[in-house]
mmCIF file of C-alpha atoms in Angstrom:
data_model
loop_
_atom_site.group_PDB
_atom_site.id
_atom_site.type_symbol
_atom_site.label_atom_id
_atom_site.label_comp_id
_atom_site.label_asym_id
_atom_site.label_seq_id
_atom_site.Cartn_x
_atom_site.Cartn_y
_atom_site.Cartn_z
ATOM 1 C CA UNK A 776 155.859 84.628 54.323
ATOM 2 C CA UNK A 777 155.726 86.269 50.793
ATOM 3 C CA UNK A 778 154.233 84.043 48.085
ATOM 4 C CA UNK A 779 155.241 84.823 44.759
ATOM 5 C CA UNK A 780 152.510 83.200 42.169
ATOM 6 C CA UNK A 781 151.834 83.530 38.194
ATOM 7 C CA UNK A 782 149.209 83.504 36.797
ATOM 8 C CA UNK A 783 149.231 82.749 32.633
ATOM 9 C CA UNK A 784 146.309 82.776 30.367
ATOM 10 C CA UNK A 785 147.296 81.661 27.064
ATOM 11 C CA UNK A 786 145.920 81.737 24.020
ATOM 12 C CA UNK A 787 146.974 82.197 20.165
ATOM 13 C CA UNK A 788 145.901 85.542 19.446
ATOM 14 C CA UNK A 789 147.424 87.027 23.447
ATOM 15 C CA UNK A 790 148.999 85.540 25.936
ATOM 16 C CA UNK A 791 148.265 86.875 29.608
ATOM 17 C CA UNK A 792 150.258 86.756 32.341
ATOM 18 C CA UNK A 793 149.473 88.461 36.119
ATOM 19 C CA UNK A 794 151.746 87.996 38.907
ATOM 20 C CA UNK A 795 150.937 88.804 42.817
ATOM 21 C CA UNK A 796 152.404 88.376 46.363
ATOM 22 C CA UNK A 797 150.598 87.527 49.193
ATOM 23 C CA UNK A 798 151.676 87.819 52.792
ATOM 24 C CA UNK A 799 149.262 86.351 55.060
ATOM 25 C CA UNK A 800 145.331 88.477 54.041
ATOM 26 C CA UNK A 801 147.243 91.080 52.235
ATOM 27 C CA UNK A 802 147.313 91.066 48.907
ATOM 28 C CA UNK A 803 150.155 92.926 46.463
ATOM 29 C CA UNK A 804 150.105 93.413 42.088
ATOM 30 C CA UNK A 805 153.493 92.957 41.121
ATOM 31 C CA UNK A 806 152.953 92.847 37.500
ATOM 32 C CA UNK A 807 151.280 91.834 34.610
ATOM 33 C CA UNK A 808 150.288 92.108 31.224
ATOM 34 C CA UNK A 809 149.731 90.457 27.935
ATOM 35 C CA UNK A 810 152.200 88.887 25.471
ATOM 36 C CA UNK A 811 150.963 90.608 22.127
ATOM 37 C CA UNK A 812 152.275 88.650 19.251
ATOM 38 C CA UNK A 813 152.355 90.752 15.389
ATOM 39 C CA UNK A 814 150.774 89.049 12.490
ATOM 40 C CA UNK A 815 154.172 89.115 10.382
ATOM 41 C CA UNK A 816 155.570 87.025 12.935
ATOM 42 C CA UNK A 817 156.181 82.678 11.899
ATOM 43 C CA UNK A 818 154.389 80.554 14.314
ATOM 44 C CA UNK A 819 157.796 79.937 16.196
ATOM 45 C CA UNK A 820 158.655 82.975 16.292
ATOM 46 C CA UNK A 821 155.917 83.618 18.656
ATOM 47 C CA UNK A 822 156.639 81.117 19.893
ATOM 48 C CA UNK A 823 159.785 82.113 20.463
ATOM 49 C CA UNK A 824 158.782 85.854 22.093
ATOM 50 C CA UNK A 825 155.906 83.517 24.109
ATOM 51 C CA UNK A 826 158.554 81.488 26.044
ATOM 52 C CA UNK A 827 161.149 84.876 26.451
ATOM 53 C CA UNK A 828 159.072 86.981 28.171
ATOM 54 C CA UNK A 829 158.019 83.931 31.088
ATOM 55 C CA UNK A 830 161.567 83.249 31.109
ATOM 56 C CA UNK A 831 162.811 86.913 31.790
ATOM 57 C CA UNK A 832 159.358 86.766 33.731
ATOM 58 C CA UNK A 833 160.191 83.591 36.281
ATOM 59 C CA UNK A 834 163.956 84.837 36.493
ATOM 60 C CA UNK A 835 162.931 88.445 38.122
ATOM 61 C CA UNK A 836 160.448 87.630 40.097
ATOM 62 C CA UNK A 837 161.314 84.485 41.257
ATOM 63 C CA UNK A 838 157.303 82.260 41.736
ATOM 64 C CA UNK A 839 156.759 78.889 43.963
ATOM 65 C CA UNK A 840 153.569 78.251 41.181
ATOM 66 C CA UNK A 841 152.479 78.811 38.227
ATOM 67 C CA UNK A 842 148.401 78.106 37.309
ATOM 68 C CA UNK A 843 147.352 78.278 34.347
ATOM 69 C CA UNK A 844 143.562 77.368 33.147
ATOM 70 C CA UNK A 845 143.100 73.793 32.559
ATOM 71 C CA UNK A 846 141.195 73.386 29.367
ATOM 72 C CA UNK A 847 138.647 70.054 28.512
ATOM 73 C CA UNK A 848 136.526 72.357 25.315
ATOM 74 C CA UNK A 849 137.731 73.894 22.186
ATOM 75 C CA UNK A 850 135.729 75.131 19.272
ATOM 76 C CA UNK A 851 137.676 72.256 17.243
ATOM 77 C CA UNK A 852 140.842 70.285 16.497
ATOM 78 C CA UNK A 853 142.718 73.059 14.573
ATOM 79 C CA UNK A 854 141.975 75.365 17.272
ATOM 80 C CA UNK A 855 142.104 73.310 20.531
ATOM 81 C CA UNK A 856 146.011 72.966 18.418
ATOM 82 C CA UNK A 857 147.344 76.428 18.250
ATOM 83 C CA UNK A 858 146.285 77.032 21.957
ATOM 84 C CA UNK A 859 148.464 73.319 22.868
ATOM 85 C CA UNK A 860 150.865 75.129 21.443
ATOM 86 C CA UNK A 861 150.855 77.865 23.218
ATOM 87 C CA UNK A 862 150.034 75.831 26.842
ATOM 88 C CA UNK A 863 153.094 73.768 25.716
ATOM 89 C CA UNK A 864 155.678 76.475 26.060
ATOM 90 C CA UNK A 865 154.113 78.393 29.025
ATOM 91 C CA UNK A 866 154.700 74.045 30.614
ATOM 92 C CA UNK A 867 157.645 73.935 28.867
ATOM 93 C CA UNK A 868 159.430 78.163 30.822
ATOM 94 C CA UNK A 869 157.592 76.505 34.368
ATOM 95 C CA UNK A 870 159.647 72.540 33.773
ATOM 96 C CA UNK A 871 162.424 74.987 32.811
ATOM 97 C CA UNK A 872 163.077 76.635 36.246
ATOM 98 C CA UNK A 873 161.547 73.806 37.808
ATOM 99 C CA UNK A 874 158.387 75.599 39.128
ATOM 100 C CA UNK A 875 155.014 73.660 40.085
ATOM 101 C CA UNK A 876 152.124 73.945 37.207
ATOM 102 C CA UNK A 877 148.360 74.130 38.751
ATOM 103 C CA UNK A 878 146.036 74.455 36.933
ATOM 104 C CA UNK A 879 142.206 74.993 37.601
ATOM 105 C CA UNK A 880 138.600 74.568 35.892
ATOM 106 C CA UNK A 881 137.126 77.601 34.734
ATOM 107 C CA UNK A 882 134.404 76.701 37.130
ATOM 108 C CA UNK A 883 136.989 76.204 40.073
ATOM 109 C CA UNK A 884 138.844 79.567 38.955
ATOM 110 C CA UNK A 885 135.162 81.548 39.318
ATOM 111 C CA UNK A 886 133.667 80.616 42.330
ATOM 112 C CA UNK A 887 137.020 81.663 43.930
ATOM 113 C CA UNK A 888 136.771 84.707 42.568
ATOM 114 C CA UNK A 889 133.962 86.130 42.619
ATOM 115 C CA UNK A 890 131.976 82.554 44.148
ATOM 116 C CA UNK A 891 129.548 81.744 41.050
ATOM 117 C CA UNK A 892 130.408 79.214 38.637
ATOM 118 C CA UNK A 893 128.441 80.702 36.421
ATOM 119 C CA UNK A 894 130.137 84.627 36.569
ATOM 120 C CA UNK A 895 130.888 86.690 33.326
ATOM 121 C CA UNK A 896 135.072 87.641 31.723
ATOM 122 C CA UNK A 897 133.596 91.304 33.574
ATOM 123 C CA UNK A 898 132.998 89.885 36.441
ATOM 124 C CA UNK A 899 136.066 88.576 36.982
ATOM 125 C CA UNK A 900 137.626 91.049 35.605
ATOM 126 C CA UNK A 901 135.822 94.290 38.404
ATOM 127 C CA UNK A 902 136.676 90.901 41.314
ATOM 128 C CA UNK A 903 140.433 91.129 40.290
ATOM 129 C CA UNK A 904 140.720 94.926 40.570
ATOM 130 C CA UNK A 905 138.612 95.185 43.535
ATOM 131 C CA UNK A 906 141.032 92.376 45.338
ATOM 132 C CA UNK A 907 144.374 93.999 43.634
ATOM 133 C CA UNK A 908 143.283 97.772 44.129
ATOM 134 C CA UNK A 909 144.037 98.262 40.321
ATOM 135 C CA UNK A 910 142.723 98.912 37.577
ATOM 136 C CA UNK A 911 142.542 96.515 34.598
ATOM 137 C CA UNK A 912 141.572 96.660 30.450
ATOM 138 C CA UNK A 913 142.113 93.553 29.018
ATOM 139 C CA UNK A 914 140.555 89.817 29.657
ATOM 140 C CA UNK A 915 143.733 87.314 29.390
ATOM 141 C CA UNK A 916 145.385 89.779 32.169
ATOM 142 C CA UNK A 917 142.310 89.628 34.369
ATOM 143 C CA UNK A 918 142.285 85.491 33.997
ATOM 144 C CA UNK A 919 145.675 85.813 34.605
ATOM 145 C CA UNK A 920 145.008 87.932 38.160
ATOM 146 C CA UNK A 921 142.432 85.757 38.523
ATOM 147 C CA UNK A 922 144.402 82.794 38.638
ATOM 148 C CA UNK A 923 147.304 83.655 40.583
ATOM 149 C CA UNK A 924 144.706 84.496 42.971
ATOM 150 C CA UNK A 925 142.103 81.901 42.815
ATOM 151 C CA UNK A 926 145.951 79.317 43.116
ATOM 152 C CA UNK A 927 146.564 81.350 46.269
ATOM 153 C CA UNK A 928 143.213 81.158 48.191
ATOM 154 C CA UNK A 929 142.782 77.296 47.417
ATOM 155 C CA UNK A 930 146.666 76.334 47.865
ATOM 156 C CA UNK A 931 146.372 78.204 51.568
ATOM 157 C CA UNK A 932 144.273 75.657 52.367
ATOM 158 C CA UNK A 933 145.634 72.226 52.047
ATOM 159 C CA UNK A 934 142.533 70.509 52.498
ATOM 160 C CA UNK A 935 141.227 72.349 49.700
ATOM 161 C CA UNK A 936 141.340 70.728 46.137
ATOM 162 C CA UNK A 937 144.536 71.298 44.803
ATOM 163 C CA UNK A 938 146.265 68.753 42.624
ATOM 164 C CA UNK A 939 149.651 68.803 40.257
ATOM 165 C CA UNK A 940 148.736 69.199 36.213
ATOM 166 C CA UNK A 941 147.976 65.861 35.241
ATOM 167 C CA UNK A 942 149.239 65.056 31.582
ATOM 168 C CA UNK B 930 176.685 71.759 -0.856
ATOM 169 C CA UNK B 931 176.397 69.355 2.141
ATOM 170 C CA UNK B 932 172.212 69.679 3.305
ATOM 171 C CA UNK B 933 171.330 69.224 6.456
ATOM 172 C CA UNK B 934 168.056 69.276 7.570
ATOM 173 C CA UNK B 935 165.549 67.873 11.030
ATOM 174 C CA UNK B 936 162.746 65.562 10.684
ATOM 175 C CA UNK B 937 160.558 65.786 13.534
ATOM 176 C CA UNK B 938 157.698 63.955 15.021
ATOM 177 C CA UNK B 939 156.165 65.186 18.252
ATOM 178 C CA UNK B 940 154.161 62.748 19.578
ATOM 179 C CA UNK B 941 152.720 62.458 23.808
ATOM 180 C CA UNK B 942 153.979 59.188 23.838
ATOM 181 C CA UNK B 943 157.350 59.815 22.718
ATOM 182 C CA UNK B 944 159.161 61.761 20.494
ATOM 183 C CA UNK B 945 160.932 61.183 16.746
ATOM 184 C CA UNK B 946 163.492 62.908 15.610
ATOM 185 C CA UNK B 947 166.222 62.578 13.147
ATOM 186 C CA UNK B 948 169.330 64.476 10.472
ATOM 187 C CA UNK B 949 169.934 64.103 8.019
ATOM 188 C CA UNK B 950 173.170 65.289 5.575
ATOM 189 C CA UNK B 951 172.534 65.293 2.272
ATOM 190 C CA UNK B 952 175.077 66.466 -1.275
ATOM 191 C CA UNK B 953 173.382 66.397 -4.305
ATOM 192 C CA UNK B 954 172.947 62.981 -5.072
ATOM 193 C CA UNK B 955 174.147 61.717 -2.028
ATOM 194 C CA UNK B 956 171.654 61.442 1.673
ATOM 195 C CA UNK B 957 173.906 60.665 4.989
ATOM 196 C CA UNK B 958 172.135 59.554 8.459
ATOM 197 C CA UNK B 959 173.465 61.992 11.024
ATOM 198 C CA UNK B 960 171.047 60.498 14.642
ATOM 199 C CA UNK B 961 168.278 60.243 14.191
ATOM 200 C CA UNK B 962 165.598 58.793 17.633
ATOM 201 C CA UNK B 963 163.029 59.152 19.142
ATOM 202 C CA UNK B 964 162.344 61.445 23.218
ATOM 203 C CA UNK B 965 160.999 58.719 25.254
ATOM 204 C CA UNK B 966 158.515 60.559 28.577
ATOM 205 C CA UNK B 967 159.017 58.400 31.757
ATOM 206 C CA UNK B 968 155.518 58.383 33.407
ATOM 207 C CA UNK B 969 156.987 59.363 36.594
ATOM 208 C CA UNK B 970 157.223 62.826 35.008
ATOM 209 C CA UNK B 971 155.081 65.559 35.253
ATOM 210 C CA UNK B 972 153.837 67.401 32.111
ATOM 211 C CA UNK B 973 155.777 70.059 31.581
ATOM 212 C CA UNK B 974 159.357 68.629 32.506
ATOM 213 C CA UNK B 975 158.161 65.772 29.683
ATOM 214 C CA UNK B 976 158.587 69.104 27.298
ATOM 215 C CA UNK B 977 161.158 70.293 29.133
ATOM 216 C CA UNK B 978 163.370 67.135 28.322
ATOM 217 C CA UNK B 979 161.424 67.079 24.214
ATOM 218 C CA UNK B 980 163.006 70.861 24.643
ATOM 219 C CA UNK B 981 166.239 69.817 25.900
ATOM 220 C CA UNK B 982 166.989 67.321 23.533
ATOM 221 C CA UNK B 983 166.026 68.834 20.368
ATOM 222 C CA UNK B 984 167.819 72.155 21.541
ATOM 223 C CA UNK B 985 171.131 69.861 22.271
ATOM 224 C CA UNK B 986 170.806 68.239 18.628
ATOM 225 C CA UNK B 987 170.073 71.600 16.861
ATOM 226 C CA UNK B 988 173.201 73.028 18.696
ATOM 227 C CA UNK B 989 175.982 70.161 17.624
ATOM 228 C CA UNK B 990 174.338 69.810 13.195
ATOM 229 C CA UNK B 991 172.737 73.196 13.263
ATOM 230 C CA UNK B 992 170.778 71.975 10.579
ATOM 231 C CA UNK B 993 169.751 75.361 8.037
ATOM 232 C CA UNK B 994 165.480 73.284 8.245
ATOM 233 C CA UNK B 995 163.111 71.815 10.384
ATOM 234 C CA UNK B 996 160.562 69.504 8.953
ATOM 235 C CA UNK B 997 157.431 68.498 10.639
ATOM 236 C CA UNK B 998 153.998 66.765 9.713
ATOM 237 C CA UNK B 999 151.292 69.348 9.398
ATOM 238 C CA UNK B 1000 148.089 68.553 11.541
ATOM 239 C CA UNK B 1001 144.560 68.714 10.587
ATOM 240 C CA UNK B 1002 143.006 65.433 12.551
ATOM 241 C CA UNK B 1003 143.752 64.569 15.890
ATOM 242 C CA UNK B 1004 141.062 61.822 17.408
ATOM 243 C CA UNK B 1005 139.580 64.208 19.766
ATOM 244 C CA UNK B 1006 139.929 67.850 20.957
ATOM 245 C CA UNK B 1007 141.757 65.957 24.739
ATOM 246 C CA UNK B 1008 144.565 64.530 22.266
ATOM 247 C CA UNK B 1009 144.784 68.009 20.096
ATOM 248 C CA UNK B 1010 145.625 70.441 22.676
ATOM 249 C CA UNK B 1011 148.079 67.500 24.057
ATOM 250 C CA UNK B 1012 150.371 67.146 20.434
ATOM 251 C CA UNK B 1013 149.958 70.953 20.002
ATOM 252 C CA UNK B 1014 151.874 70.621 23.526
ATOM 253 C CA UNK B 1015 154.525 69.148 22.812
ATOM 254 C CA UNK B 1016 154.573 70.407 18.763
ATOM 255 C CA UNK B 1017 154.935 73.979 20.715
ATOM 256 C CA UNK B 1018 157.539 72.828 21.935
ATOM 257 C CA UNK B 1019 159.334 71.713 19.334
ATOM 258 C CA UNK B 1020 158.864 74.647 17.030
ATOM 259 C CA UNK B 1021 160.073 76.924 19.644
ATOM 260 C CA UNK B 1022 162.851 75.131 19.981
ATOM 261 C CA UNK B 1023 163.192 75.627 16.026
ATOM 262 C CA UNK B 1024 162.324 79.617 16.596
ATOM 263 C CA UNK B 1025 164.788 79.744 19.136
ATOM 264 C CA UNK B 1026 167.250 78.853 17.351
ATOM 265 C CA UNK B 1027 166.565 80.660 14.291
ATOM 266 C CA UNK B 1028 165.693 77.903 12.078
ATOM 267 C CA UNK B 1029 162.234 77.822 9.533
ATOM 268 C CA UNK B 1030 159.879 75.551 9.646
ATOM 269 C CA UNK B 1031 158.457 73.445 6.493
ATOM 270 C CA UNK B 1032 155.118 71.400 7.328
ATOM 271 C CA UNK B 1033 154.263 68.362 4.773
ATOM 272 C CA UNK B 1034 151.194 66.806 4.982
ATOM 273 C CA UNK B 1035 150.954 62.600 5.412
ATOM 274 C CA UNK B 1036 149.514 62.333 2.183
ATOM 275 C CA UNK B 1037 152.485 65.023 0.951
ATOM 276 C CA UNK B 1038 154.746 63.336 2.855
ATOM 277 C CA UNK B 1039 154.110 59.649 2.137
ATOM 278 C CA UNK B 1040 154.052 60.245 -1.882
ATOM 279 C CA UNK B 1041 157.946 62.305 -1.271
ATOM 280 C CA UNK B 1042 158.817 58.453 0.012
ATOM 281 C CA UNK B 1043 157.144 56.195 -1.129
ATOM 282 C CA UNK B 1044 155.341 57.287 -4.081
ATOM 283 C CA UNK B 1045 152.017 56.720 -3.038
ATOM 284 C CA UNK B 1046 149.723 58.670 -0.862
ATOM 285 C CA UNK B 1047 148.139 56.079 0.359
ATOM 286 C CA UNK B 1048 151.129 54.262 2.369
ATOM 287 C CA UNK B 1049 151.398 52.382 5.317
ATOM 288 C CA UNK B 1050 153.592 53.492 7.634
ATOM 289 C CA UNK B 1051 155.701 49.856 7.489
ATOM 290 C CA UNK B 1052 156.063 51.045 3.956
ATOM 291 C CA UNK B 1053 157.368 54.158 5.350
ATOM 292 C CA UNK B 1054 158.905 52.172 7.367
ATOM 293 C CA UNK B 1055 160.759 50.119 4.602
ATOM 294 C CA UNK B 1056 162.052 52.461 1.988
ATOM 295 C CA UNK B 1057 163.051 55.238 4.811
ATOM 296 C CA UNK B 1058 165.861 52.322 5.799
ATOM 297 C CA UNK B 1059 165.973 51.860 1.737
ATOM 298 C CA UNK B 1060 167.210 54.957 1.068
ATOM 299 C CA UNK B 1061 169.237 55.804 3.795
ATOM 300 C CA UNK B 1062 171.164 51.706 4.182
ATOM 301 C CA UNK B 1063 170.029 51.546 8.328
ATOM 302 C CA UNK B 1064 167.633 49.295 10.138
ATOM 303 C CA UNK B 1065 164.119 51.043 12.017
ATOM 304 C CA UNK B 1066 162.416 49.557 14.429
ATOM 305 C CA UNK B 1067 160.478 52.012 15.472
ATOM 306 C CA UNK B 1068 157.809 54.609 13.053
ATOM 307 C CA UNK B 1069 158.736 58.353 15.441
ATOM 308 C CA UNK B 1070 161.947 58.102 14.736
ATOM 309 C CA UNK B 1071 161.661 56.138 10.940
ATOM 310 C CA UNK B 1072 158.542 58.955 10.313
ATOM 311 C CA UNK B 1073 161.437 61.912 11.506
ATOM 312 C CA UNK B 1074 163.859 60.722 8.710
ATOM 313 C CA UNK B 1075 160.812 60.803 6.193
ATOM 314 C CA UNK B 1076 159.996 63.929 7.397
ATOM 315 C CA UNK B 1077 163.433 65.298 7.029
ATOM 316 C CA UNK B 1078 163.976 63.116 3.481
ATOM 317 C CA UNK B 1079 160.595 64.989 2.234
ATOM 318 C CA UNK B 1080 162.134 67.968 2.926
ATOM 319 C CA UNK B 1081 165.616 67.443 1.299
ATOM 320 C CA UNK B 1082 162.786 66.109 -2.039
ATOM 321 C CA UNK B 1083 161.075 69.235 -2.210
ATOM 322 C CA UNK B 1084 163.146 72.181 -1.492
ATOM 323 C CA UNK B 1085 165.946 70.650 -4.360
ATOM 324 C CA UNK B 1086 163.630 71.549 -6.845
ATOM 325 C CA UNK B 1087 162.218 74.890 -5.958
ATOM 326 C CA UNK B 1088 158.672 74.851 -7.816
ATOM 327 C CA UNK B 1089 157.281 72.368 -5.676
ATOM 328 C CA UNK B 1090 155.359 73.539 -3.249
ATOM 329 C CA UNK B 1091 157.166 74.507 0.069
ATOM 330 C CA UNK B 1092 155.371 76.813 2.431
ATOM 331 C CA UNK B 1093 157.031 77.970 5.319
ATOM 332 C CA UNK B 1094 154.614 76.900 8.621
ATOM 333 C CA UNK B 1095 151.041 78.552 8.971
ATOM 334 C CA UNK B 1096 149.875 80.642 12.081
#
């Protein structure tokens, strides 16, 4: 069975996305990249750009799930608000297409990809490159692909914890 | 000239909206209410419900501006993230329809409506009822209408501060 999973790494500067197709033990990279947000756009125009890009990826690939990082920390209330705004648009894109959303903590993500909860961003990027046989030069893109891989590894075995995004 | 303004008060439990039409000195209430979010919906379904309602109000009334409260404070990072997610969807609805967004601080809002920056929520509600000649029983709805009134008062006189939503 071919499972298509979309991972998204929302950020107020750039939002990474990564689509993989998993068939049994084989993993295929479909498409990945990041949505850059030009400074001259207004905030609502930036959010519209992210939404339109995700909407078009979802309609092209029809993924069965969207994986995002669970957020527990932010530097401060203002950065939490900004991150929340981008995150809201990502969750909306899934909601409008009726795709379930799964959240993974940074610890779960690093354990799933590198096998070690304290792994660095570079270690995650290198493992994603290795697993999918490609070269990446952007951490947002690598994190987005890592999230889609993490969802695949976790949902292959139903006894592992997979929980729909909580409110 | 008939100016139609949409005010929105985003909240993670309920999101208020209020549409007014202003012609010279006369103010007309067009439609207002709040989008309740049933607990059984997933987070992305809740966001989709808010988005769909705003999208339908915008396409019906074609407002020239969307007014929201500027947020500087939240109880904590988690509540800022939740509020940010709803706010992102509100800003997106404006961005998708190419409607400019204007932000007003709670102080500016209270001064514009009640004439006193430390006014209570109940005082704001009573003044909105008075200005528009209606009875309200919900603070989200009253705050949304107050925001649309505040934008009208501020943008009538170009020398007053009106700033597009900052990033």
